[in-house]
Amino acid sequence: MSQNIAFIGLGIMGLPMAKNLVNAGYNVTGYNRSDKAGNELAAAGGTKAASIAQAVADADVIITMVPDSPDVQDVTLGAEGVFANAKPGALWIDNSSIRPDVAVQLSDAAREAGLRPLDAPVSGGEAGAIEGVLSIMVGGEQADFDAAKPVLEAVGKTIVLVGPSGSGQTVKAANQLIVAANIQALSEAVLFLEAYGVDTDAAVKVLGGGLAGSKVLDQKAQKILDREFTPGFRLALHNKDMGIVTSAAREAGVVLPLGALVAQLVTSTVASGDGALDHSGLFRGVQRLAGKVEAPVPA
């Protein structure tokens, strides 16, 4: 008999992940604050729940995929939350990107409620979620990771246990630092190339074949060249993640000079009104600094 999976949070990433679980043969019950996403899941073969309690009641595995630390706390704690309504022994997998210290606190609370917690943030954006090839960095116990791996393999390709609870979120913070720095550098490179009238399509092609090549270049360069910033991962969320990076670095007594600068640049771009754009919209921040900003892009 297939496992029952509750999926809480059917957003840009969560909905395609839940659909992939349905396609893998799992019984998926989803809950989302808006009805539209729940209806889409139901149309794909899943079940729409009216509440978190209803979604998790019979679940063997519970997945949460919501924007920020307070959101995870909201859906897990309290009388109507996951911990109070899930059956003992269920796996709780948090695919959200949140603060490592909050992940540790919630993992402790989950264990007290009789659940088996894993913090398992993902990387790969909307495209990776749709294609089921996300990179998943997992914190928790080995036995729980082993039990959850078949489920994670339905939504991801690179799945690694990186340490105890909270470790997955720490690695995700490092991931977001690297991605933001890469997008910022790519944005500056494109502006530089355009200033000299270079064939940017040709330039991107040759850069991709050398040491400058990266997944960021592959996935984001064309969006920048086309000025097409429909969100696969919103700048506002990346700004939140960079806040996690800088806060965690301070707590550890680690100095991140580039990270601090990139975090400021991301915050500035969001503050200028571009938070709803894809994080490749960092290019607009580079344009502003150069005095070359173009007309606002509709959100």
mmCIF file of C-alpha atoms in Angstrom:
data_model
loop_
_atom_site.group_PDB
_atom_site.id
_atom_site.type_symbol
_atom_site.label_atom_id
_atom_site.label_comp_id
_atom_site.label_asym_id
_atom_site.label_seq_id
_atom_site.Cartn_x
_atom_site.Cartn_y
_atom_site.Cartn_z
ATOM 1 C CA MET A 1 0.000 0.000 0.000
ATOM 2 C CA SER A 2 1.305 3.464 -0.878
ATOM 3 C CA GLN A 3 2.376 5.821 1.853
ATOM 4 C CA ASN A 4 0.112 8.709 2.729
ATOM 5 C CA ILE A 5 1.836 12.075 2.375
ATOM 6 C CA ALA A 6 0.572 15.404 3.665
ATOM 7 C CA PHE A 7 1.979 18.402 1.822
ATOM 8 C CA ILE A 8 1.590 21.788 3.523
ATOM 9 C CA GLY A 9 2.333 24.779 1.284
ATOM 10 C CA LEU A 10 1.510 24.517 -2.419
ATOM 11 C CA GLY A 11 3.369 27.526 -3.790
ATOM 12 C CA ILE A 12 5.702 27.993 -6.763
ATOM 13 C CA MET A 13 7.887 25.138 -5.504
ATOM 14 C CA GLY A 14 5.474 23.145 -3.390
ATOM 15 C CA LEU A 15 2.774 22.453 -5.967
ATOM 16 C CA PRO A 16 5.039 20.849 -8.593
ATOM 17 C CA MET A 17 6.775 18.867 -5.837
ATOM 18 C CA ALA A 18 3.424 17.564 -4.607
ATOM 19 C CA LYS A 19 2.429 16.670 -8.169
ATOM 20 C CA ASN A 20 5.654 14.714 -8.607
ATOM 21 C CA LEU A 21 4.836 12.743 -5.457
ATOM 22 C CA VAL A 22 1.418 11.921 -6.906
ATOM 23 C CA ASN A 23 3.082 10.792 -10.130
ATOM 24 C CA ALA A 24 5.416 8.586 -8.090
ATOM 25 C CA GLY A 25 2.406 6.720 -6.704
ATOM 26 C CA TYR A 26 2.009 8.308 -3.283
ATOM 27 C CA ASN A 27 -1.347 9.270 -1.792
ATOM 28 C CA VAL A 28 -0.871 13.034 -1.422
ATOM 29 C CA THR A 29 -3.172 15.288 0.569
ATOM 30 C CA GLY A 30 -2.327 18.959 0.253
ATOM 31 C CA TYR A 31 -3.182 22.037 2.245
ATOM 32 C CA ASN A 32 -2.698 25.613 1.110
ATOM 33 C CA ARG A 33 -4.184 28.888 2.292
ATOM 34 C CA SER A 34 -5.500 29.618 -1.212
ATOM 35 C CA ASP A 35 -7.990 27.253 -2.830
ATOM 36 C CA LYS A 36 -6.526 27.490 -6.328
ATOM 37 C CA ALA A 37 -3.381 25.464 -5.583
ATOM 38 C CA GLY A 38 -5.372 22.828 -3.698
ATOM 39 C CA ASN A 39 -7.711 22.489 -6.642
ATOM 40 C CA GLU A 40 -4.750 22.075 -9.000
ATOM 41 C CA LEU A 41 -3.358 19.293 -6.832
ATOM 42 C CA ALA A 42 -6.755 17.569 -6.770
ATOM 43 C CA ALA A 43 -6.948 17.822 -10.568
ATOM 44 C CA ALA A 44 -3.547 16.117 -10.755
ATOM 45 C CA GLY A 45 -4.727 13.166 -8.661
ATOM 46 C CA GLY A 46 -4.091 14.372 -5.130
ATOM 47 C CA THR A 47 -6.550 15.361 -2.418
ATOM 48 C CA LYS A 48 -7.326 18.857 -1.188
ATOM 49 C CA ALA A 49 -7.605 19.249 2.587
ATOM 50 C CA ALA A 50 -9.640 21.942 4.337
ATOM 51 C CA SER A 51 -7.180 22.247 7.232
ATOM 52 C CA ILE A 52 -3.719 21.228 8.380
ATOM 53 C CA ALA A 53 -5.267 18.867 10.917
ATOM 54 C CA GLN A 54 -7.233 17.107 8.189
ATOM 55 C CA ALA A 55 -4.210 16.891 5.915
ATOM 56 C CA VAL A 56 -1.908 15.257 8.467
ATOM 57 C CA ALA A 57 -4.367 13.006 10.304
ATOM 58 C CA ASP A 58 -3.490 9.813 8.395
ATOM 59 C CA ALA A 59 -0.110 10.859 7.017
ATOM 60 C CA ASP A 60 2.950 8.656 7.246
ATOM 61 C CA VAL A 61 5.062 11.539 5.931
ATOM 62 C CA ILE A 62 4.390 15.257 6.407
ATOM 63 C CA ILE A 63 6.145 17.814 4.217
ATOM 64 C CA THR A 64 6.092 21.537 4.887
ATOM 65 C CA MET A 65 7.131 24.015 2.195
ATOM 66 C CA VAL A 66 6.408 27.576 3.318
ATOM 67 C CA PRO A 67 8.325 30.866 2.950
ATOM 68 C CA ASP A 68 9.995 31.686 6.272
ATOM 69 C CA SER A 69 10.731 30.673 9.868
ATOM 70 C CA PRO A 70 7.538 32.208 11.326
ATOM 71 C CA ASP A 71 5.484 30.425 8.665
ATOM 72 C CA VAL A 72 6.927 27.039 9.628
ATOM 73 C CA GLN A 73 6.223 27.799 13.273
ATOM 74 C CA ASP A 74 2.648 28.801 12.387
ATOM 75 C CA VAL A 75 1.871 25.552 10.543
ATOM 76 C CA THR A 76 3.574 23.221 13.032
ATOM 77 C CA LEU A 77 2.850 24.633 16.491
ATOM 78 C CA GLY A 78 -0.438 25.152 18.312
ATOM 79 C CA ALA A 79 -3.659 23.197 18.558
ATOM 80 C CA GLU A 80 -4.321 23.312 14.817
ATOM 81 C CA GLY A 81 -0.720 22.638 13.768
ATOM 82 C CA VAL A 82 1.162 19.634 12.473
ATOM 83 C CA PHE A 83 2.662 18.512 15.781
ATOM 84 C CA ALA A 84 -0.651 18.383 17.645
ATOM 85 C CA ASN A 85 -2.482 16.463 14.927
ATOM 86 C CA ALA A 86 0.024 14.092 13.302
ATOM 87 C CA LYS A 87 0.139 10.465 14.303
ATOM 88 C CA PRO A 88 3.131 9.328 16.376
ATOM 89 C CA GLY A 89 6.037 8.008 14.344
ATOM 90 C CA ALA A 90 5.275 10.069 11.253
ATOM 91 C CA LEU A 91 8.192 11.609 9.409
ATOM 92 C CA TRP A 92 8.175 15.405 9.276
ATOM 93 C CA ILE A 93 10.249 16.813 6.424
ATOM 94 C CA ASP A 94 10.627 20.580 6.293
ATOM 95 C CA ASN A 95 11.601 21.620 2.766
ATOM 96 C CA SER A 96 11.343 25.317 3.670
ATOM 97 C CA SER A 97 14.413 27.548 3.944
ATOM 98 C CA ILE A 98 14.548 28.877 7.498
ATOM 99 C CA ARG A 99 16.983 29.872 10.236
ATOM 100 C CA PRO A 100 19.156 26.966 11.441
ATOM 101 C CA ASP A 101 18.456 27.767 15.103
ATOM 102 C CA VAL A 102 14.697 27.677 14.488
ATOM 103 C CA ALA A 103 15.113 24.360 12.655
ATOM 104 C CA VAL A 104 16.838 22.895 15.733
ATOM 105 C CA GLN A 105 14.119 24.210 18.064
ATOM 106 C CA LEU A 106 11.329 22.826 15.903
ATOM 107 C CA SER A 107 13.094 19.480 15.514
ATOM 108 C CA ASP A 108 13.231 19.180 19.303
ATOM 109 C CA ALA A 109 9.532 20.053 19.533
ATOM 110 C CA ALA A 110 8.706 17.510 16.838
ATOM 111 C CA ARG A 111 10.527 14.743 18.692
ATOM 112 C CA GLU A 112 8.652 15.646 21.874
ATOM 113 C CA ALA A 113 5.439 15.204 19.854
ATOM 114 C CA GLY A 114 6.582 11.748 18.735
ATOM 115 C CA LEU A 115 7.561 12.705 15.199
ATOM 116 C CA ARG A 116 10.777 12.072 13.272
ATOM 117 C CA PRO A 117 12.054 15.417 11.971
ATOM 118 C CA LEU A 118 14.304 16.265 9.039
ATOM 119 C CA ASP A 119 15.208 19.768 7.913
ATOM 120 C CA ALA A 120 15.574 19.350 4.173
ATOM 121 C CA PRO A 121 15.700 22.641 2.255
ATOM 122 C CA VAL A 122 15.916 22.412 -1.504
ATOM 123 C CA SER A 123 17.762 24.175 -4.311
ATOM 124 C CA GLY A 124 16.969 24.248 -8.014
ATOM 125 C CA GLY A 125 14.154 26.755 -8.317
ATOM 126 C CA GLU A 126 10.813 26.256 -9.992
ATOM 127 C CA ALA A 127 12.387 24.429 -12.945
ATOM 128 C CA GLY A 128 14.066 21.931 -10.644
ATOM 129 C CA ALA A 129 10.813 21.403 -8.752
ATOM 130 C CA ILE A 130 8.863 20.783 -11.948
ATOM 131 C CA GLU A 131 11.475 18.388 -13.343
ATOM 132 C CA GLY A 132 11.982 16.598 -10.016
ATOM 133 C CA VAL A 133 15.728 17.221 -9.968
ATOM 134 C CA LEU A 134 16.121 19.383 -6.866
ATOM 135 C CA SER A 135 19.223 19.307 -4.728
ATOM 136 C CA ILE A 136 18.193 18.478 -1.162
ATOM 137 C CA MET A 137 20.449 19.072 1.840
ATOM 138 C CA VAL A 138 19.189 17.187 4.869
ATOM 139 C CA GLY A 139 19.747 17.555 8.610
ATOM 140 C CA GLY A 140 18.613 14.874 11.066
ATOM 141 C CA GLU A 141 19.119 11.270 12.138
ATOM 142 C CA GLN A 142 20.475 8.656 9.720
ATOM 143 C CA ALA A 143 17.560 6.245 10.286
ATOM 144 C CA ASP A 144 15.010 8.964 9.563
ATOM 145 C CA PHE A 145 16.927 10.029 6.464
ATOM 146 C CA ASP A 146 16.976 6.448 5.214
ATOM 147 C CA ALA A 147 13.215 6.154 5.747
ATOM 148 C CA ALA A 148 12.536 9.442 3.966
ATOM 149 C CA LYS A 149 14.883 8.950 1.031
ATOM 150 C CA PRO A 150 12.401 7.208 -1.321
ATOM 151 C CA VAL A 151 10.041 10.146 -0.859
ATOM 152 C CA LEU A 152 12.801 12.682 -1.418
ATOM 153 C CA GLU A 153 13.914 10.822 -4.555
ATOM 154 C CA ALA A 154 10.507 11.563 -6.084
ATOM 155 C CA VAL A 155 11.241 15.300 -5.986
ATOM 156 C CA GLY A 156 15.028 15.528 -6.055
ATOM 157 C CA LYS A 157 18.156 14.206 -7.703
ATOM 158 C CA THR A 158 21.038 15.103 -5.374
ATOM 159 C CA ILE A 159 20.000 14.145 -1.830
ATOM 160 C CA VAL A 160 22.601 14.238 0.938
ATOM 161 C CA LEU A 161 22.489 13.939 4.730
ATOM 162 C CA VAL A 162 24.807 16.738 5.841
ATOM 163 C CA GLY A 163 24.641 16.399 9.629
ATOM 164 C CA PRO A 164 22.312 16.598 12.636
ATOM 165 C CA SER A 165 19.182 18.735 12.872
ATOM 166 C CA GLY A 166 19.793 22.272 11.635
ATOM 167 C CA SER A 167 22.633 21.242 9.334
ATOM 168 C CA GLY A 168 20.428 21.187 6.246
ATOM 169 C CA GLN A 169 19.450 24.797 6.837
ATOM 170 C CA THR A 170 23.079 25.804 7.394
ATOM 171 C CA VAL A 171 24.097 24.265 4.070
ATOM 172 C CA LYS A 172 21.115 25.941 2.367
ATOM 173 C CA ALA A 173 22.279 29.307 3.709
ATOM 174 C CA ALA A 174 25.695 28.671 2.165
ATOM 175 C CA ASN A 175 23.962 27.706 -1.084
ATOM 176 C CA GLN A 176 22.045 30.966 -1.154
ATOM 177 C CA LEU A 177 25.214 32.951 -0.512
ATOM 178 C CA ILE A 178 26.914 31.311 -3.492
ATOM 179 C CA VAL A 179 23.881 31.747 -5.765
ATOM 180 C CA ALA A 180 23.398 35.425 -4.894
ATOM 181 C CA ALA A 181 27.088 36.185 -5.414
ATOM 182 C CA ASN A 182 26.979 34.404 -8.782
ATOM 183 C CA ILE A 183 23.875 36.259 -9.966
ATOM 184 C CA GLN A 184 25.398 39.562 -8.877
ATOM 185 C CA ALA A 185 28.627 38.804 -10.759
ATOM 186 C CA LEU A 186 26.692 37.639 -13.830
ATOM 187 C CA SER A 187 24.600 40.823 -13.757
ATOM 188 C CA GLU A 188 27.703 43.000 -13.610
ATOM 189 C CA ALA A 189 29.323 41.004 -16.423
ATOM 190 C CA VAL A 190 26.283 41.444 -18.688
ATOM 191 C CA LEU A 191 26.195 45.192 -18.056
ATOM 192 C CA PHE A 192 29.940 45.344 -18.811
ATOM 193 C CA LEU A 193 29.524 43.390 -22.057
ATOM 194 C CA GLU A 194 26.604 45.521 -23.188
ATOM 195 C CA ALA A 195 28.574 48.719 -22.530
ATOM 196 C CA TYR A 196 31.115 47.562 -25.125
ATOM 197 C CA GLY A 197 28.562 46.457 -27.696
ATOM 198 C CA VAL A 198 29.584 42.806 -27.539
ATOM 199 C CA ASP A 199 27.324 40.106 -28.996
ATOM 200 C CA THR A 200 26.019 39.040 -25.600
ATOM 201 C CA ASP A 201 24.434 35.778 -26.795
ATOM 202 C CA ALA A 202 27.787 34.706 -28.226
ATOM 203 C CA ALA A 203 29.609 35.910 -25.118
ATOM 204 C CA VAL A 204 27.359 33.914 -22.804
ATOM 205 C CA LYS A 205 27.875 30.813 -24.947
ATOM 206 C CA VAL A 206 31.655 30.970 -24.761
ATOM 207 C CA LEU A 207 31.678 31.924 -21.094
ATOM 208 C CA GLY A 208 29.523 28.889 -20.356
ATOM 209 C CA GLY A 209 32.173 26.614 -21.879
ATOM 210 C CA GLY A 210 34.963 27.880 -19.670
ATOM 211 C CA LEU A 211 35.701 28.220 -15.977
ATOM 212 C CA ALA A 212 33.032 30.917 -15.688
ATOM 213 C CA GLY A 213 30.391 28.349 -16.620
ATOM 214 C CA SER A 214 27.817 27.539 -13.947
ATOM 215 C CA LYS A 215 24.202 26.552 -13.437
ATOM 216 C CA VAL A 216 23.517 30.185 -12.570
ATOM 217 C CA LEU A 217 24.874 31.259 -15.963
ATOM 218 C CA ASP A 218 22.934 28.487 -17.716
ATOM 219 C CA GLN A 219 19.628 29.307 -16.032
ATOM 220 C CA LYS A 220 19.789 33.054 -15.454
ATOM 221 C CA ALA A 221 21.859 34.657 -18.244
ATOM 222 C CA GLN A 222 19.088 34.512 -20.846
ATOM 223 C CA LYS A 223 16.568 35.951 -18.396
ATOM 224 C CA ILE A 224 18.897 38.900 -17.859
ATOM 225 C CA LEU A 225 19.566 39.354 -21.580
ATOM 226 C CA ASP A 226 15.831 39.244 -22.313
ATOM 227 C CA ARG A 227 14.950 41.401 -19.269
ATOM 228 C CA GLU A 228 12.425 38.676 -18.463
ATOM 229 C CA PHE A 229 12.138 38.363 -14.695
ATOM 230 C CA THR A 230 9.064 36.210 -14.146
ATOM 231 C CA PRO A 231 9.797 34.653 -10.748
ATOM 232 C CA GLY A 232 11.108 31.138 -10.408
ATOM 233 C CA PHE A 233 12.487 32.243 -7.050
ATOM 234 C CA ARG A 234 11.497 35.680 -5.832
ATOM 235 C CA LEU A 235 14.078 38.281 -4.868
ATOM 236 C CA ALA A 236 12.164 38.947 -1.652
ATOM 237 C CA LEU A 237 12.747 35.347 -0.566
ATOM 238 C CA HIS A 238 16.422 35.501 -1.502
ATOM 239 C CA ASN A 239 16.660 38.669 0.560
ATOM 240 C CA LYS A 240 15.218 36.726 3.495
ATOM 241 C CA ASP A 241 17.788 33.986 2.930
ATOM 242 C CA MET A 242 20.673 36.452 2.842
ATOM 243 C CA GLY A 243 19.426 37.775 6.166
ATOM 244 C CA ILE A 244 19.735 34.228 7.491
ATOM 245 C CA VAL A 245 23.299 34.036 6.156
ATOM 246 C CA THR A 246 24.447 37.287 7.754
ATOM 247 C CA SER A 247 22.698 36.553 11.057
ATOM 248 C CA ALA A 248 24.125 33.033 11.314
ATOM 249 C CA ALA A 249 27.596 34.325 10.415
ATOM 250 C CA ARG A 250 27.438 36.860 13.231
ATOM 251 C CA GLU A 251 26.367 34.164 15.693
ATOM 252 C CA ALA A 252 29.323 31.994 14.629
ATOM 253 C CA GLY A 253 31.781 34.896 14.718
ATOM 254 C CA VAL A 254 32.527 34.435 11.015
ATOM 255 C CA VAL A 255 33.319 37.384 8.753
ATOM 256 C CA LEU A 256 31.844 37.182 5.241
ATOM 257 C CA PRO A 257 32.969 40.342 3.406
ATOM 258 C CA LEU A 258 31.491 39.426 0.012
ATOM 259 C CA GLY A 259 28.409 37.927 1.593
ATOM 260 C CA ALA A 260 27.727 41.104 3.560
ATOM 261 C CA LEU A 261 28.088 43.242 0.435
ATOM 262 C CA VAL A 262 25.874 41.010 -1.703
ATOM 263 C CA ALA A 263 23.262 40.948 1.063
ATOM 264 C CA GLN A 264 23.186 44.760 0.998
ATOM 265 C CA LEU A 265 22.820 44.775 -2.790
ATOM 266 C CA VAL A 266 19.953 42.280 -2.658
ATOM 267 C CA THR A 267 18.228 44.322 0.053
ATOM 268 C CA SER A 268 18.667 47.507 -1.976
ATOM 269 C CA THR A 269 17.117 45.931 -5.071
ATOM 270 C CA VAL A 270 14.147 44.682 -3.062
ATOM 271 C CA ALA A 271 13.743 48.071 -1.372
ATOM 272 C CA SER A 272 13.595 49.660 -4.829
ATOM 273 C CA GLY A 273 10.423 47.711 -5.562
ATOM 274 C CA ASP A 274 11.726 44.604 -7.330
ATOM 275 C CA GLY A 275 11.105 42.029 -4.608
ATOM 276 C CA ALA A 276 8.422 40.198 -6.591
ATOM 277 C CA LEU A 277 10.790 39.580 -9.511
ATOM 278 C CA ASP A 278 12.979 36.530 -10.067
ATOM 279 C CA HIS A 279 16.319 36.812 -8.285
ATOM 280 C CA SER A 280 17.929 37.388 -11.678
ATOM 281 C CA GLY A 281 16.271 40.787 -11.253
ATOM 282 C CA LEU A 282 19.401 41.700 -9.283
ATOM 283 C CA PHE A 283 20.465 42.977 -12.697
ATOM 284 C CA ARG A 284 18.126 45.921 -12.183
ATOM 285 C CA GLY A 285 20.050 46.845 -9.037
ATOM 286 C CA VAL A 286 23.275 46.831 -11.054
ATOM 287 C CA GLN A 287 21.596 49.050 -13.639
ATOM 288 C CA ARG A 288 20.526 51.503 -10.947
ATOM 289 C CA LEU A 289 24.048 51.808 -9.607
ATOM 290 C CA ALA A 290 25.237 52.515 -13.151
ATOM 291 C CA GLY A 291 22.476 55.067 -13.745
ATOM 292 C CA LYS A 292 21.046 52.887 -16.510
ATOM 293 C CA VAL A 293 17.891 51.550 -14.909
ATOM 294 C CA GLU A 294 15.100 50.731 -17.349
ATOM 295 C CA ALA A 295 11.355 51.073 -16.927
ATOM 296 C CA PRO A 296 9.941 49.030 -14.038
ATOM 297 C CA VAL A 297 9.002 45.470 -14.849
ATOM 298 C CA PRO A 298 5.420 44.573 -13.868
ATOM 299 C CA ALA A 299 5.301 42.116 -10.955
#
